[in-house]
């Protein structure tokens, strides 16, 4: 695997799975404490 | 609003059911192939953009319609878009039902190949092309496995939302992820597998400038996430009052995209790992969905140590992915029957009988199946634009306010801009598919399997039927018609 493909893979991982975890962990603003 | 107390037990339950709906056979057998054929890395960028621009706003519109009305596609359109526009909800419901009919057949194929793999029926040296053709030419087999798939789906829906749908998806969705991870790790342990990873992640700026990359990306986003089918609208009926719309729409979209990526990381290295040569791997990827899966992969698996076991696991993952999506389509049908007064159990039985009967033509003829896949797959773009019409009619700011009232994140003006782009996306992608259909036929006006006139006739025919059924179905829905549902909003009043 070329180094450019490895960089692309890491970038895609961060965006695809990072996006998922970011939105999955948003708290409910109506719940206090 | 009708009193409907059925709710998912938790946010996790809702998300797993929704992901089961979104992640289907297309994620496993179409996404990796289309991604590889369209410059890998460039397609991954285009697909994510397409998912956020097309699928996320549609998921939000569907969710607010389902959550507020607590009705299926027919009733939600009646109450949100006005009585005379009920036909749009009926059209969308029929479109998803038409997909359900042949999707059950696909689920049956995957179950059949899982049983073949598990029983050692896929041996080295078996002519898998002949095996596949013989299977398709044996109606007793194709119908039997279609009935098995429909029967399992019908039974789960019959059990109810929490005891059937939610429990099934709590088992199915984590199983799919684990199975894909197992297949991925196993394939990546083979030396040739990394060529598949290179194929998947090769960066290509030139690829981002190709129209085909974007056309395939928007098509995949429209089909893969399940937005615009009416499925999320149906599931949103069972959301709790405090369940969020904004963040959940993104979670479902990113989860579908992430699992598509996972599927590509399992399938592409797998093809290179088990293909006897690079030429054979390229031939496998150049074939269609069924060719890749049931001919090439079925032939390659038994040729290497441990291949039979992993072949069986692969087909099991395909079967349960297809089943989870099939469940959402049966639920959509069932909910529309419930809205006109059927009990849950009666609605589930009637939906299953309809599924079995109308799935038989696709089980009998591959050409019919393939043609229906094209007609109603492209038809989903029409469904999507109908949802956009509802949002536009309600007022984009107005519907965004409603979404924000039920969201844990703030949905900004970008939502309006995406929905405003819908007509441009629709005309471009829809027109491109019609043109594709013309290139697969002798001419536009020949009634052939894939010709534009064959597609248009079915869409317009369904349009006429749904217009004729409009008033009858609108009046049959038991929940009261809330003509002022949106008008009150415009005046700053409360909807509930």
XYZ file of N, CA, C and O in Angstrom, chain A residues 10-25:
64
model
N -6.308 7.047 6.696
C -6.402 7.652 8.030
C -7.369 8.845 8.008
O -8.227 8.995 8.879
N -7.270 9.651 6.962
C -8.143 10.822 6.808
C -9.619 10.396 6.755
O -10.477 10.952 7.448
N -9.898 9.383 5.948
C -11.289 8.905 5.809
C -11.805 8.312 7.127
O -12.955 8.509 7.499
N -10.920 7.585 7.820
C -11.302 7.007 9.106
C -11.706 8.099 10.086
O -12.723 7.999 10.767
N -10.873 9.150 10.148
C -11.132 10.237 11.100
C -12.469 10.894 10.771
O -13.302 11.131 11.656
N -12.712 11.166 9.472
C -13.955 11.862 9.098
C -15.183 10.961 9.292
O -16.158 11.351 9.928
N -15.139 9.737 8.733
C -16.315 8.855 8.774
C -16.668 8.458 10.222
O -17.792 8.621 10.663
N -15.674 7.938 10.935
C -15.983 7.443 12.281
C -15.987 8.574 13.310
O -16.725 8.520 14.292
N -15.164 9.614 13.058
C -15.174 10.789 13.935
C -16.532 11.470 13.901
O -17.073 11.864 14.935
N -17.108 11.605 12.715
C -18.436 12.210 12.560
C -19.478 11.423 13.328
O -20.310 11.991 14.048
N -19.379 10.110 13.223
C -20.328 9.246 13.931
C -20.227 9.454 15.445
O -21.240 9.700 16.121
N -19.006 9.392 15.971
C -18.845 9.512 17.425
C -19.190 10.921 17.916
O -19.745 11.069 19.000
N -18.889 11.938 17.115
C -19.209 13.311 17.524
C -20.724 13.450 17.739
O -21.181 13.904 18.787
N -21.505 13.042 16.746
C -22.960 13.220 16.849
C -23.599 12.223 17.829
O -24.600 12.536 18.458
N -22.995 11.041 17.960
C -23.549 10.045 18.890
C -23.376 10.478 20.341
O -24.116 10.043 21.217
N -22.405 11.355 20.607
C -22.136 11.738 22.010
C -22.690 13.124 22.354
O -22.356 13.662 23.404
